[in-house]
Short mmCIF file of C-alpha atoms in Angstrom, two decimals:
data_model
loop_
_atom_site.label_atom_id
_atom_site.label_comp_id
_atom_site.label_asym_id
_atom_site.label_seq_id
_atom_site.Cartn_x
_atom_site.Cartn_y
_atom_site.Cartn_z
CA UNK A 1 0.00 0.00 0.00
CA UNK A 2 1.46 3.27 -0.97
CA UNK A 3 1.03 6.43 1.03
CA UNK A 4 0.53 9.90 -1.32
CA UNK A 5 0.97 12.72 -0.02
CA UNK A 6 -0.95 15.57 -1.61
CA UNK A 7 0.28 19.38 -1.53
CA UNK A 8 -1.48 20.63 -3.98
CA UNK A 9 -1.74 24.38 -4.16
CA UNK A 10 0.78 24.89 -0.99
CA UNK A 11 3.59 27.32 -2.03
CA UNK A 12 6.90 26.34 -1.33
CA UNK A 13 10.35 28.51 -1.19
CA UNK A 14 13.05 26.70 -1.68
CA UNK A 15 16.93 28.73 -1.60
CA UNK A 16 19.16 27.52 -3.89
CA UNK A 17 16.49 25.13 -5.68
CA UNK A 18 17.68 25.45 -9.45
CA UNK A 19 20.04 22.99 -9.10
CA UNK A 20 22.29 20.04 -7.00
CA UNK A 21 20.31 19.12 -3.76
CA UNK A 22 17.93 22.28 -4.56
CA UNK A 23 16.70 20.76 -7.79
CA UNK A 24 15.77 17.37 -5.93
CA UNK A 25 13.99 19.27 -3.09
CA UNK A 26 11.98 21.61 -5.71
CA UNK A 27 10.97 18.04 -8.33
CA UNK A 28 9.64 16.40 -4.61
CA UNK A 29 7.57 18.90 -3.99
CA UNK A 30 6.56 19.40 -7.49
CA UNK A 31 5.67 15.94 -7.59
CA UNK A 32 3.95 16.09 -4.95
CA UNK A 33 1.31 19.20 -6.55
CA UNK A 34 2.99 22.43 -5.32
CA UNK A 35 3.80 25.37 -6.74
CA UNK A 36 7.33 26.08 -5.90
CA UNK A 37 9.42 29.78 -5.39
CA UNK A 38 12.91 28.88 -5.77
CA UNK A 39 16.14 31.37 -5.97
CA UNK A 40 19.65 31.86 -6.53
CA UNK A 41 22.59 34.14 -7.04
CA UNK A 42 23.01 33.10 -11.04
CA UNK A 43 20.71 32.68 -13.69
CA UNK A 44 19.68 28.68 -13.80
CA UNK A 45 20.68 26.57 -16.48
CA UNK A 46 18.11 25.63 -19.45
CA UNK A 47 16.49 22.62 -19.75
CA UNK A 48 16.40 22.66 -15.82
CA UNK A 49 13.57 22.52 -13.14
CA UNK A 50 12.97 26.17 -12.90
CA UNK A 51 11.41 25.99 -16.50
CA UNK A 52 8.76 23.93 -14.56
CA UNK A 53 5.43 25.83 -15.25
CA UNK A 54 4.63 25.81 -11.72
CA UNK A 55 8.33 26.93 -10.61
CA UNK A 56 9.29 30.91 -10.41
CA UNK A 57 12.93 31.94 -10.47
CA UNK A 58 13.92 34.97 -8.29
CA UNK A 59 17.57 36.09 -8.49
CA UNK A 60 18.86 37.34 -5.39
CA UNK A 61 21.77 36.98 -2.97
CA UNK A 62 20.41 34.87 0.04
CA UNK A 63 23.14 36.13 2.40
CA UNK A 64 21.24 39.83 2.15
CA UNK A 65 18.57 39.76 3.97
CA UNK A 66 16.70 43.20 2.57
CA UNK A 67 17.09 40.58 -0.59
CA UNK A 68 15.25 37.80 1.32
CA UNK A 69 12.77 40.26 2.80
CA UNK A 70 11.79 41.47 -0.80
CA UNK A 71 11.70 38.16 -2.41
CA UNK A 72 9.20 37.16 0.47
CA UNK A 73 6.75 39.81 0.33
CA UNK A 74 6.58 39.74 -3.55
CA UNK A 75 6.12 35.96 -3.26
CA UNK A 76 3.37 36.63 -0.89
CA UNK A 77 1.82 39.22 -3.36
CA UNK A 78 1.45 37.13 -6.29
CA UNK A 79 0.65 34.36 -4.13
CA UNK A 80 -1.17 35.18 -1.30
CA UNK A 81 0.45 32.57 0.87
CA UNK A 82 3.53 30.65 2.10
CA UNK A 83 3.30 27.04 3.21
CA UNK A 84 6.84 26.10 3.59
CA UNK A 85 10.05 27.69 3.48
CA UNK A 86 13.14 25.45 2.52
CA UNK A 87 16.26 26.75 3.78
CA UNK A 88 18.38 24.78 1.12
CA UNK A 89 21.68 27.14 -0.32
CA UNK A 90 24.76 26.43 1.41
CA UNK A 91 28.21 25.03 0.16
CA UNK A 92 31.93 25.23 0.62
CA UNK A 93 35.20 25.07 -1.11
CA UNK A 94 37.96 22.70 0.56
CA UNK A 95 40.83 24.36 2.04
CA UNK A 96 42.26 24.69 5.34
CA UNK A 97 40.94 26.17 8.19
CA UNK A 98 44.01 29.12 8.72
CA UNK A 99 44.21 29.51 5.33
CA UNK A 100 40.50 31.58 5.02
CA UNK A 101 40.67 34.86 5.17
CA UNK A 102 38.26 36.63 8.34
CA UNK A 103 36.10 37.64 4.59
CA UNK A 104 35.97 33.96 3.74
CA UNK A 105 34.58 33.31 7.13
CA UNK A 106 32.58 35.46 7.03
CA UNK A 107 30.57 34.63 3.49
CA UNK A 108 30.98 30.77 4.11
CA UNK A 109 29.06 31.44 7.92
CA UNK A 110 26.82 33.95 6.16
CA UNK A 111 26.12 31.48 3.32
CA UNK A 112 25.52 28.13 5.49
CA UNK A 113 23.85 30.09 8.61
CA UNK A 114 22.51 33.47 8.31
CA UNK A 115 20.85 33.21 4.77
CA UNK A 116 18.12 30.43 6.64
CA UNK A 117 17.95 32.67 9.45
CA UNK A 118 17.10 35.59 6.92
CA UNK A 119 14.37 33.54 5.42
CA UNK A 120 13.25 32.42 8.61
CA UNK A 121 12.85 36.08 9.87
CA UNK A 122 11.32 36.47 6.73
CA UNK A 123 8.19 34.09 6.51
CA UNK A 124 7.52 34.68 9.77
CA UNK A 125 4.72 37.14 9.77
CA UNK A 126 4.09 36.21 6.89
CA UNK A 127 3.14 32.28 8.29
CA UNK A 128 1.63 33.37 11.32
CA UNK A 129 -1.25 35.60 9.45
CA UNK A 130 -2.63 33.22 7.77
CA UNK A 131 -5.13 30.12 9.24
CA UNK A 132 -2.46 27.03 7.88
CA UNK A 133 0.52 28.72 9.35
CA UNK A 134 3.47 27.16 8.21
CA UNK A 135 6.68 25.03 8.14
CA UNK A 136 10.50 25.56 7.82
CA UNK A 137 13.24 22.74 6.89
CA UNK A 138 16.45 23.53 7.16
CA UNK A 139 19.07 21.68 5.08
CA UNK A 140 22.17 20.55 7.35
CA UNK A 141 24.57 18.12 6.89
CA UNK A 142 26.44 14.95 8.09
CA UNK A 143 29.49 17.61 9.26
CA UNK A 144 27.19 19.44 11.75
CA UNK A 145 27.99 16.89 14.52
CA UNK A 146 31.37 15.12 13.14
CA UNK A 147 34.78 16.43 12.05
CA UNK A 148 34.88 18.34 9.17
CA UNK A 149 38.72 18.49 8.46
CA UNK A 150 38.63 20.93 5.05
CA UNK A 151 35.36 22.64 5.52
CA UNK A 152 35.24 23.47 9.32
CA UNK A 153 33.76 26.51 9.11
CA UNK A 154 31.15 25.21 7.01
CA UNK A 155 30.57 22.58 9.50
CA UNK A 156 30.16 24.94 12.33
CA UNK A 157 27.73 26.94 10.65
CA UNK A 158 25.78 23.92 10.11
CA UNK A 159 26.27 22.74 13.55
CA UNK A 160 24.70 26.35 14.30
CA UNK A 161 22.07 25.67 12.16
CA UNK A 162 21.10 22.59 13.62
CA UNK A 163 20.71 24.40 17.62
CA UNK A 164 18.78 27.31 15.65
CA UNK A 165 16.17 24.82 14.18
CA UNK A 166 15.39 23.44 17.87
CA UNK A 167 15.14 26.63 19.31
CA UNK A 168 12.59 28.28 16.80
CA UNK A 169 10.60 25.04 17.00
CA UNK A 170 10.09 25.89 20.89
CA UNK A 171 9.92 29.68 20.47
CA UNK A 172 7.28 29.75 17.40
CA UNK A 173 5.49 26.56 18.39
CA UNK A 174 2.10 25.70 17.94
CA UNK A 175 2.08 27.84 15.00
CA UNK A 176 5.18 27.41 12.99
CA UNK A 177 7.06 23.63 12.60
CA UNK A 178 10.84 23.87 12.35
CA UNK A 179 12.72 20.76 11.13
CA UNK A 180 16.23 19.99 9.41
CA UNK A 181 17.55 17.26 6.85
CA UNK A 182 20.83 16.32 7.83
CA UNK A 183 22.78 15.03 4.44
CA UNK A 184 25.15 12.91 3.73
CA UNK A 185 27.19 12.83 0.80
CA UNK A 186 24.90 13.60 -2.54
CA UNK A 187 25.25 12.79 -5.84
CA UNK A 188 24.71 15.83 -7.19
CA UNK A 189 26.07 17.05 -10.70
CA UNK A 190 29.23 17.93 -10.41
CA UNK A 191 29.98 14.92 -7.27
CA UNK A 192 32.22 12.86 -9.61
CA UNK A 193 34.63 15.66 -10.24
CA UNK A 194 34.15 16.51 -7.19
CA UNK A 195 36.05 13.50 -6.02
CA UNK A 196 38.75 13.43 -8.35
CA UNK A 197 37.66 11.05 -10.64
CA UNK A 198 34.66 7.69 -11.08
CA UNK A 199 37.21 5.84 -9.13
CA UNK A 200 37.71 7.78 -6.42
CA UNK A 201 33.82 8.96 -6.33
CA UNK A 202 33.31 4.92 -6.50
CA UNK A 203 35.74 4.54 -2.98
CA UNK A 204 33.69 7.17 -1.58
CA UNK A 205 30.42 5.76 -1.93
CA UNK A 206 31.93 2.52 -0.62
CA UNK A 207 32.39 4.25 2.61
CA UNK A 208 28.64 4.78 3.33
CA UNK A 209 27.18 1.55 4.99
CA UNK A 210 24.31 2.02 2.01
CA UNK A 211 26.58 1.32 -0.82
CA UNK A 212 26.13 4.50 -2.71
CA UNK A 213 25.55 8.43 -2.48
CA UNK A 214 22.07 9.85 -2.14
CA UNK A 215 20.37 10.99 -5.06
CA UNK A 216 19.13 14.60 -4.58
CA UNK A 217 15.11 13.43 -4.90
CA UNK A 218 16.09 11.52 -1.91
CA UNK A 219 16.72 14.81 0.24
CA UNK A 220 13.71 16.08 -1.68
CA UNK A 221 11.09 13.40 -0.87
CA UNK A 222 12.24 13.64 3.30
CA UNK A 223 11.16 17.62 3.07
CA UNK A 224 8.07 16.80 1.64
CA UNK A 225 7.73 14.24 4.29
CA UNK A 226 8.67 17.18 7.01
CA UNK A 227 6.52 19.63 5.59
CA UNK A 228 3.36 17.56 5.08
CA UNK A 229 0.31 17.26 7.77
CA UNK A 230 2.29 13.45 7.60
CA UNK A 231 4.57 15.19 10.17
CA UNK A 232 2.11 17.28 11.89
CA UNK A 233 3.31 16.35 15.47
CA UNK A 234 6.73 16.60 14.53
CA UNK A 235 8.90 19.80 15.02
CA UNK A 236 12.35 20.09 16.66
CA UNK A 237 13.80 17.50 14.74
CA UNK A 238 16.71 16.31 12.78
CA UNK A 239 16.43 13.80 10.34
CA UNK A 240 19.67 11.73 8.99
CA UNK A 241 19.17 11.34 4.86
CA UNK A 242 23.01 9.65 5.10
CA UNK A 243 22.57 6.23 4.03
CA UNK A 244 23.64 4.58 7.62
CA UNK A 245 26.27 7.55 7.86
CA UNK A 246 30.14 6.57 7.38
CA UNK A 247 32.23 3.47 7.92
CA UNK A 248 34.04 3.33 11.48
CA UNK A 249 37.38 4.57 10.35
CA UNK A 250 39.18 1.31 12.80
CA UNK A 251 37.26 -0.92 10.17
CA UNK A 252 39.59 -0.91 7.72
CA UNK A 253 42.17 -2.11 9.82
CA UNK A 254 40.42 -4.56 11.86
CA UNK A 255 41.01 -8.14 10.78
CA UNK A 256 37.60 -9.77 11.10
CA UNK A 257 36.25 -6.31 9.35
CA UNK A 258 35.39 -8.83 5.98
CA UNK A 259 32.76 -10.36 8.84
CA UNK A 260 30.77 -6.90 8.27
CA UNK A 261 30.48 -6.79 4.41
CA UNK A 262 27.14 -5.80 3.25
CA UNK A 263 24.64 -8.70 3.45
CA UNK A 264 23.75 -10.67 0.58
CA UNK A 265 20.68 -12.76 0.10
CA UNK A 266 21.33 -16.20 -1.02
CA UNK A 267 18.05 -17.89 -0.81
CA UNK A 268 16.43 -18.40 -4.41
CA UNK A 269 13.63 -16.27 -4.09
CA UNK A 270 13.81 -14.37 -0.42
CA UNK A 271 12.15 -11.54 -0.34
#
């Protein structure tokens, strides 16, 4: 038995949706009947989801938050409501930590942290006026609450994200439900590259007790899931999308580790 869930004519924002993790999140809830606001710094690609007939691209700079506040109130002009706001832009070069300059800091905390607490600040009035009043997902990620040796600031930020989502759930509850998505690694676009080569992306996916990367609908069909009366008791919370998480590092150099391959079934027919 299959459940549906049905969000036709809610109107969703979704940061960064145009592409990578963003385009997953805006198909779900596409899929699932909404019409869907979705922004970003550059012009999307063609051929992509924004040329969705129920999609509107907005170009603006999520880290400015007279941007944010504009981009809400004309979405709730031509709209007359918001349902959910997905707080999905984020990202962050590799380098070392003491090699960032106090201005890359600065954009990668502004980027990862402040641009959902813009939109946040945002939708705010605009949820509580209306009878449905609303709910916010925040995208975080696997490096919130583990080492992030490369991208520690945008760890932290996440991390910060994370303690901001339970604290507006308590401060804005009954009216307003605040959840996050913690992600693993995705297999977005550009992921193979990413890791060097199909080799190397192939190593990392071994790494994930799953087998394999997430696919971006994957992220996408766990908001819907969050922002859906499905969830309607649940706010507060952080859900893993992370395929098990990572491999126990001591693994590889534990002899009985073969003991813990992934499980095969070898009965003809087992379901």
């Amino acid at each position: 038995m299959s459940v549906v869930i049905d969000l036709k004519d809610r109107v969703v924002l979704v940061t960064g949706g145009a592409r990578g993790v963003g385009a997953g999140i805006t198909q779900a809830f596409l899929d699932a009947g909404a019409v869907v606001e979705i922004c970003g710094r550059n012009l999307p690609a063609d051929g992509g989801v924004s040329e969705h007939p129920s999609v509107h691209f907005t170009q603006l700079d999520v880290r400015n938050a007279e941007q944010v506040q504009d981009w809400v109130a004309d979405v709730q002009r031509r709209r007359g409501r918001i349902d959910v706001a997905v707080n999905n832009a984020g990202g962050s070069p590799f380098g070392r930590f003491e090699k960032g300059s106090a201005r890359y800091l600065q954009a990668i905390t502004e980027l990862n942290f402040l641009s959902a607490a813009h939109v946040a600040s945002a939708v705010l009035p605009v949820m509580m006026s209306q009878p449905q009043k609303g709910s916010i997902v925040n995208i975080t990620s696997i490096s919130a609450r583990r080492p992030s040796p490369g991208t520690a600031v945008y760890g932290a930020a996440k991390a910060a994200l994370e303690s901001l989502t339970g604290s507006l759930a308590v401060e804005w509850a009954p009216h307003i439900r605040v959840n996050a998505v913690s992600c693993g690694l995705v297999a977005t676009e550009g992921a193979v590259d990413h890791y060097g080569d199909e080799d190397s992306y192939k190593k990392v996916a071994a790494t994930i007790p799953r087998g394999q990367l997430a696919e971006p609908r994957e992220i996408g069909a766990a908001c819907v899931m969050l922002a859906s009366d499905m969830a309607s008791h649940v706010t507060g919370a952080v859900l893993d999308v992370d395929g098990g998480g990572e491999w126990p590092a001591f693994l590889a150099h534990t002899p009985n580790a073969d003991e813990l391959k992934p499980l095969e079934l070898e009965v003809e027919g087992a379901i």
